N, CA, C and O atoms as CSV, one atom per row, in Angstrom:
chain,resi,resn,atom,element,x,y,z
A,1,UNK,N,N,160.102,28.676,36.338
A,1,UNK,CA,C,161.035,28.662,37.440
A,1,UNK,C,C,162.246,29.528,37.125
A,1,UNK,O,O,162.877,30.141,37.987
A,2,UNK,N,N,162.494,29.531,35.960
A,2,UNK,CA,C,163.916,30.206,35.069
A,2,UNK,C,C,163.566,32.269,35.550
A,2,UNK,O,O,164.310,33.213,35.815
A,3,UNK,N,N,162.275,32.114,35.449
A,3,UNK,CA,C,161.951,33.635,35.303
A,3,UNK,C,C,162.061,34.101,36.886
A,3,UNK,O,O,162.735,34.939,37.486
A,4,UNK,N,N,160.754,32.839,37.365
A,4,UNK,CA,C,160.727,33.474,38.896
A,4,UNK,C,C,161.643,33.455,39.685
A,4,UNK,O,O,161.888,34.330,40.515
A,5,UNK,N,N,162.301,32.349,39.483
A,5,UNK,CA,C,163.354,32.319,40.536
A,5,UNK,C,C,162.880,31.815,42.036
A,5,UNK,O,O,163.610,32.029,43.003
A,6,UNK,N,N,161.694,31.176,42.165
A,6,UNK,CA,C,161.483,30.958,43.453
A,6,UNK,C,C,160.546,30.068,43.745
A,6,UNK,O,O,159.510,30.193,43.092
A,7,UNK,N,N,160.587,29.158,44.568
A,7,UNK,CA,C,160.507,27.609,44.391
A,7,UNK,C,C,158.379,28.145,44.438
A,7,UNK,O,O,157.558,28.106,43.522
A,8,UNK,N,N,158.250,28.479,45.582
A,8,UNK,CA,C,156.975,28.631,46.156
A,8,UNK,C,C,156.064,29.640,45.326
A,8,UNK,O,O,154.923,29.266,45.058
A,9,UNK,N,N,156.414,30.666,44.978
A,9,UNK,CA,C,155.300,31.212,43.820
A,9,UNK,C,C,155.174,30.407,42.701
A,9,UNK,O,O,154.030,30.225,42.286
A,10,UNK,N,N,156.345,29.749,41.968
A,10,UNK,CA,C,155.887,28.751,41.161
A,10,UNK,C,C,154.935,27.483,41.249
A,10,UNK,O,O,154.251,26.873,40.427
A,11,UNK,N,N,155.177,27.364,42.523
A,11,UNK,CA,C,154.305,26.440,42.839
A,11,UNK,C,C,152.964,27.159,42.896
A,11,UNK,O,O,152.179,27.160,41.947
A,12,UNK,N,N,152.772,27.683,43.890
A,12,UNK,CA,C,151.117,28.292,44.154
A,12,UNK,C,C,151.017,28.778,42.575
A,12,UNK,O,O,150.038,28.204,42.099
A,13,UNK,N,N,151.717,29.699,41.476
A,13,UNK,CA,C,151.103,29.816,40.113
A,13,UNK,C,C,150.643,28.589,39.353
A,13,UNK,O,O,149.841,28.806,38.445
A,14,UNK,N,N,151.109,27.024,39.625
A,14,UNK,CA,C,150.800,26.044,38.975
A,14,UNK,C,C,149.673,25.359,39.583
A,14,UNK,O,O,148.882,24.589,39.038
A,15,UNK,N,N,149.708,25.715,40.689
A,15,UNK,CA,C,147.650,25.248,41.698
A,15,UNK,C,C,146.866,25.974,40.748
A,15,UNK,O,O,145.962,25.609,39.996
A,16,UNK,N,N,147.562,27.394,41.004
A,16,UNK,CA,C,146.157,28.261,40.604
A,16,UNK,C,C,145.408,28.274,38.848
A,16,UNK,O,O,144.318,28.461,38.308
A,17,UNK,N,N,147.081,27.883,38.424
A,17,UNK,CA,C,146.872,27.581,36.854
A,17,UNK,C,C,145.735,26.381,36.488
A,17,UNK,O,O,144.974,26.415,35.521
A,18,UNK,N,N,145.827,25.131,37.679
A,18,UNK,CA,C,145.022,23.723,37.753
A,18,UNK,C,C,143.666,24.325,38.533
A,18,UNK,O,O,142.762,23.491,38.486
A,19,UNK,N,N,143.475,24.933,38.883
A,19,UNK,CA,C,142.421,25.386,39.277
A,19,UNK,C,C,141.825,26.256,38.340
A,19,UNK,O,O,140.623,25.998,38.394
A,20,UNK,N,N,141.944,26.806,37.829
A,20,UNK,CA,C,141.666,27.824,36.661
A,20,UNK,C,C,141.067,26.858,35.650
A,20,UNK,O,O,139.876,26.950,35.350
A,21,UNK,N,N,141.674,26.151,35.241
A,21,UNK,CA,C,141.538,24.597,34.084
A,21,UNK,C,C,140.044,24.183,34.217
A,21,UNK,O,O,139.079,24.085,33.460
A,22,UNK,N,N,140.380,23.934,35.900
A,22,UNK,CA,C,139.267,23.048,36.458
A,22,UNK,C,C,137.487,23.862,36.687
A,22,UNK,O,O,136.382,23.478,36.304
A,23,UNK,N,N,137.797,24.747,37.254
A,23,UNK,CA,C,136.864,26.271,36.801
A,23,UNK,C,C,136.389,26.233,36.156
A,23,UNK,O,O,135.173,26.063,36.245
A,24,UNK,N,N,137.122,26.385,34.880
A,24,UNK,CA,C,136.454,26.717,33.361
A,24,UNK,C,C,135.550,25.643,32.269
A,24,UNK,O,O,135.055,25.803,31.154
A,25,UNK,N,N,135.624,24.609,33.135
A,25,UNK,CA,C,135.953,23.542,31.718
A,25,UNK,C,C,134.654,23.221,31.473
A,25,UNK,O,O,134.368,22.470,30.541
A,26,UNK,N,N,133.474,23.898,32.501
A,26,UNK,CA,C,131.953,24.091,31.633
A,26,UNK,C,C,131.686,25.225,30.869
A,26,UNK,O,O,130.570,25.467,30.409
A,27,UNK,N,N,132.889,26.086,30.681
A,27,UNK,CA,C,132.877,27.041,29.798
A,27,UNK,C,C,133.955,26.431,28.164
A,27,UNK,O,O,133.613,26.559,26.989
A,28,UNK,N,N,134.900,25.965,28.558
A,28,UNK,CA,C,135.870,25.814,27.108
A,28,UNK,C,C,135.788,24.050,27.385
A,28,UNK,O,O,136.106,23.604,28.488
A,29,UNK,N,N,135.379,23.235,26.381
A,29,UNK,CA,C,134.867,21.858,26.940
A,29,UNK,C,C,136.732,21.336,26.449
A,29,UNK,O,O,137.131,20.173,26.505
A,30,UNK,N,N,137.436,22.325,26.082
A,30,UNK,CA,C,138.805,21.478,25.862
A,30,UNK,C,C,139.374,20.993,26.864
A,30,UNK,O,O,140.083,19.990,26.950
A,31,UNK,N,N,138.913,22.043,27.962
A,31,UNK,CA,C,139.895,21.719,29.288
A,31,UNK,C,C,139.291,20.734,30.118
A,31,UNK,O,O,139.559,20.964,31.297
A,32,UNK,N,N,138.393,19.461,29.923
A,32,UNK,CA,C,137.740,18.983,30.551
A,32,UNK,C,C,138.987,17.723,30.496
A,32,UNK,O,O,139.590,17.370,29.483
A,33,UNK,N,N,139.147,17.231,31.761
A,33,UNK,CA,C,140.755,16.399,32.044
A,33,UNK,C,C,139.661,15.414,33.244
A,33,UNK,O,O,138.478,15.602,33.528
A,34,UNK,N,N,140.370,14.640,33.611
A,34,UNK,CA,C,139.905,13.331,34.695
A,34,UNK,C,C,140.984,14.365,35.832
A,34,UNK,O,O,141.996,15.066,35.795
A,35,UNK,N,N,139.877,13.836,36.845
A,35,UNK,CA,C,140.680,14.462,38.286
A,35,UNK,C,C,142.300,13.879,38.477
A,35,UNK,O,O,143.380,14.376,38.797
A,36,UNK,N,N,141.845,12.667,38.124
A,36,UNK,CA,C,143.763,12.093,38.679
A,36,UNK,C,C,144.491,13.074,37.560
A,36,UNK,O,O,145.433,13.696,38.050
A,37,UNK,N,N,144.205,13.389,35.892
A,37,UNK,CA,C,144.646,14.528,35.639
A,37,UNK,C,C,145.632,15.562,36.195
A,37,UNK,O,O,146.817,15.891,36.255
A,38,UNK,N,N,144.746,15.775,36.456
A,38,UNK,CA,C,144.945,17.631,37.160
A,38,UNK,C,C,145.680,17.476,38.370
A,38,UNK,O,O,146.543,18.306,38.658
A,39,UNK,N,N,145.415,16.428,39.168
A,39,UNK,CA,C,146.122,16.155,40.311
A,39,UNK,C,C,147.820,15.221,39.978
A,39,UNK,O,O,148.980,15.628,39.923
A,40,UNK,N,N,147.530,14.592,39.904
A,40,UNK,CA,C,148.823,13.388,39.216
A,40,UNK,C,C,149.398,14.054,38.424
A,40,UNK,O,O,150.092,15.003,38.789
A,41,UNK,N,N,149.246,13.711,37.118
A,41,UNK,CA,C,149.925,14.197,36.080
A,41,UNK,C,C,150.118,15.984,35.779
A,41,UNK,O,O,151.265,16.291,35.456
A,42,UNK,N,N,149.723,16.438,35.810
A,42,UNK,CA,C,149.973,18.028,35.528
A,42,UNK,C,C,150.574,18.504,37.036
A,42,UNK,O,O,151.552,19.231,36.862
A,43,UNK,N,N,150.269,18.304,38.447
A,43,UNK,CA,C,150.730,19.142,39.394
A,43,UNK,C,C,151.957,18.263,39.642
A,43,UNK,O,O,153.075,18.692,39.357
A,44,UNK,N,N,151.788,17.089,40.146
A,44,UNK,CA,C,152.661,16.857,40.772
A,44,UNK,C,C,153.507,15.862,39.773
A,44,UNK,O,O,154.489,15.262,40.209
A,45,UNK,N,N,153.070,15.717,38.389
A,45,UNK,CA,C,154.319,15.288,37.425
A,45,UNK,C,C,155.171,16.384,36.977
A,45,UNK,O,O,156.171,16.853,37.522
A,46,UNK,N,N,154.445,16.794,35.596
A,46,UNK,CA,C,155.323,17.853,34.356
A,46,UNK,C,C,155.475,18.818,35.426
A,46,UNK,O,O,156.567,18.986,35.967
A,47,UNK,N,N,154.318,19.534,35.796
A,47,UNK,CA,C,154.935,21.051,36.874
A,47,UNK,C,C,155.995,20.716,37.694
A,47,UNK,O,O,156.996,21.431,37.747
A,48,UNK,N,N,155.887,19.757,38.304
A,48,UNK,CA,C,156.907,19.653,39.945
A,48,UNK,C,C,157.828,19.458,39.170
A,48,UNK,O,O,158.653,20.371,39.201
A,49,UNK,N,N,158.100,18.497,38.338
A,49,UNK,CA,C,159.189,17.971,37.780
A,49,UNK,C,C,160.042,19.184,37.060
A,49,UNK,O,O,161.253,19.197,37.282
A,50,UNK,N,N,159.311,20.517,35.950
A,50,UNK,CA,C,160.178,21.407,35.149
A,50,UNK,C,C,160.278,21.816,36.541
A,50,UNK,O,O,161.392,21.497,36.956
A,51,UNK,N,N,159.728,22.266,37.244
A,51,UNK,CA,C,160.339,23.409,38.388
A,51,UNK,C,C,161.480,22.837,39.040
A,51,UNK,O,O,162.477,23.557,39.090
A,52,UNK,N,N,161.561,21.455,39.656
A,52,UNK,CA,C,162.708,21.026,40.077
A,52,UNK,C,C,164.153,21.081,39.004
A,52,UNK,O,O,165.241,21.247,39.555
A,53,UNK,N,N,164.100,20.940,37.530
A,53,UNK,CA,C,164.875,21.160,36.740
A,53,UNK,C,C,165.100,22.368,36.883
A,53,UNK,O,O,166.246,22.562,37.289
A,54,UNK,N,N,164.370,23.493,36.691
A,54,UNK,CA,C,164.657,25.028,37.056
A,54,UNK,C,C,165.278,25.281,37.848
A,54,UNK,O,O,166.045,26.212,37.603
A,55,UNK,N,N,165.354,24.723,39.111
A,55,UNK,CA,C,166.143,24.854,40.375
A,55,UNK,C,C,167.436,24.334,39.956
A,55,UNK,O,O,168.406,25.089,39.889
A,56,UNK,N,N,167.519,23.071,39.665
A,56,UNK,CA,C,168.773,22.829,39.423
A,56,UNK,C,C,169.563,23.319,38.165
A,56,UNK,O,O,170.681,22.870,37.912
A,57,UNK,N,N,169.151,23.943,37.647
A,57,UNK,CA,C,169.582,24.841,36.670
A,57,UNK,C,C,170.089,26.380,37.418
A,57,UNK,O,O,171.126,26.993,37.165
A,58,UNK,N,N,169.118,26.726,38.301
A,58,UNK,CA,C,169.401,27.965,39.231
A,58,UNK,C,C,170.583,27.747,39.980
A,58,UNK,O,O,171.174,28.785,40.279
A,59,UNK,N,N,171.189,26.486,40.440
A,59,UNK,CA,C,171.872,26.184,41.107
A,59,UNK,C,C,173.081,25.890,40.620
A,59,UNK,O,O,174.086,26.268,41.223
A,60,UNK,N,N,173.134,25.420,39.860
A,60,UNK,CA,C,174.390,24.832,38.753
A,60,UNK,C,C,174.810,25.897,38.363
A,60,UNK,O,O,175.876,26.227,38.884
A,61,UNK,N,N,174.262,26.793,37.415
A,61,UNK,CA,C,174.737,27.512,37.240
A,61,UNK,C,C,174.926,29.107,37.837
A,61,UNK,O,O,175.146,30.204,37.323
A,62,UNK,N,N,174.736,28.644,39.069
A,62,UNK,CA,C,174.232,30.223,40.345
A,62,UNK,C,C,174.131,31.165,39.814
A,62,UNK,O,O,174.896,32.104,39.593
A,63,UNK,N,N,172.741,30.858,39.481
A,63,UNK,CA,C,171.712,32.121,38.754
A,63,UNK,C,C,171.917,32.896,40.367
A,63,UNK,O,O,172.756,32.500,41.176
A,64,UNK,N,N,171.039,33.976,40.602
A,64,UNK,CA,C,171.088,34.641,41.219
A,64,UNK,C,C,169.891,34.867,41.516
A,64,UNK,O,O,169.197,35.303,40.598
A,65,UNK,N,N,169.241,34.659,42.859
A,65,UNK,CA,C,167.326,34.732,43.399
A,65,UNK,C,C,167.171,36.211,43.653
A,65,UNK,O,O,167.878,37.166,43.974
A,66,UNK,N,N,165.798,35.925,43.330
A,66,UNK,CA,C,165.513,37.434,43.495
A,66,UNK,C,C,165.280,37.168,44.894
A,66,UNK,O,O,165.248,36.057,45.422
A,67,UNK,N,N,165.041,38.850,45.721
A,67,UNK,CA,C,164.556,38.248,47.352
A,67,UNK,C,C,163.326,39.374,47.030
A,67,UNK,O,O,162.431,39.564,47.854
């Protein structure tokens, strides 16, 4: 969020990142996770959660958005 600067590509990069995971994981058996996983905990916990810190970090200290 620090880099991009923008609420919505971070987001769609963290689907596509959980989708990617989910893709692969009859290829690399590490990434093999339980659906509530990938859904619960990784999208809409740790991801949503650093990105909302990012923001308020963007904000606090008025970083400056890219357009």
């Amino acid at each position: 969020m620090l880099i991009l600067r923008d609420y919505w590509i971070a987001w769609a990069i963290s689907i596509l990142f959980e989708w990617c995971e989910f893709s692969l994981e009859h290829i690399l058996p590490i990434l093999t996770e339980c659906w509530w996983d990938h859904a619960l905990l990784d999208l809409f916990g740790c991801n949503l959660i650093g990105m909302l810190v990012g923001y308020a970090v963007i904000v606090k200290y008025d970083i400056p958005r890219f357009n």
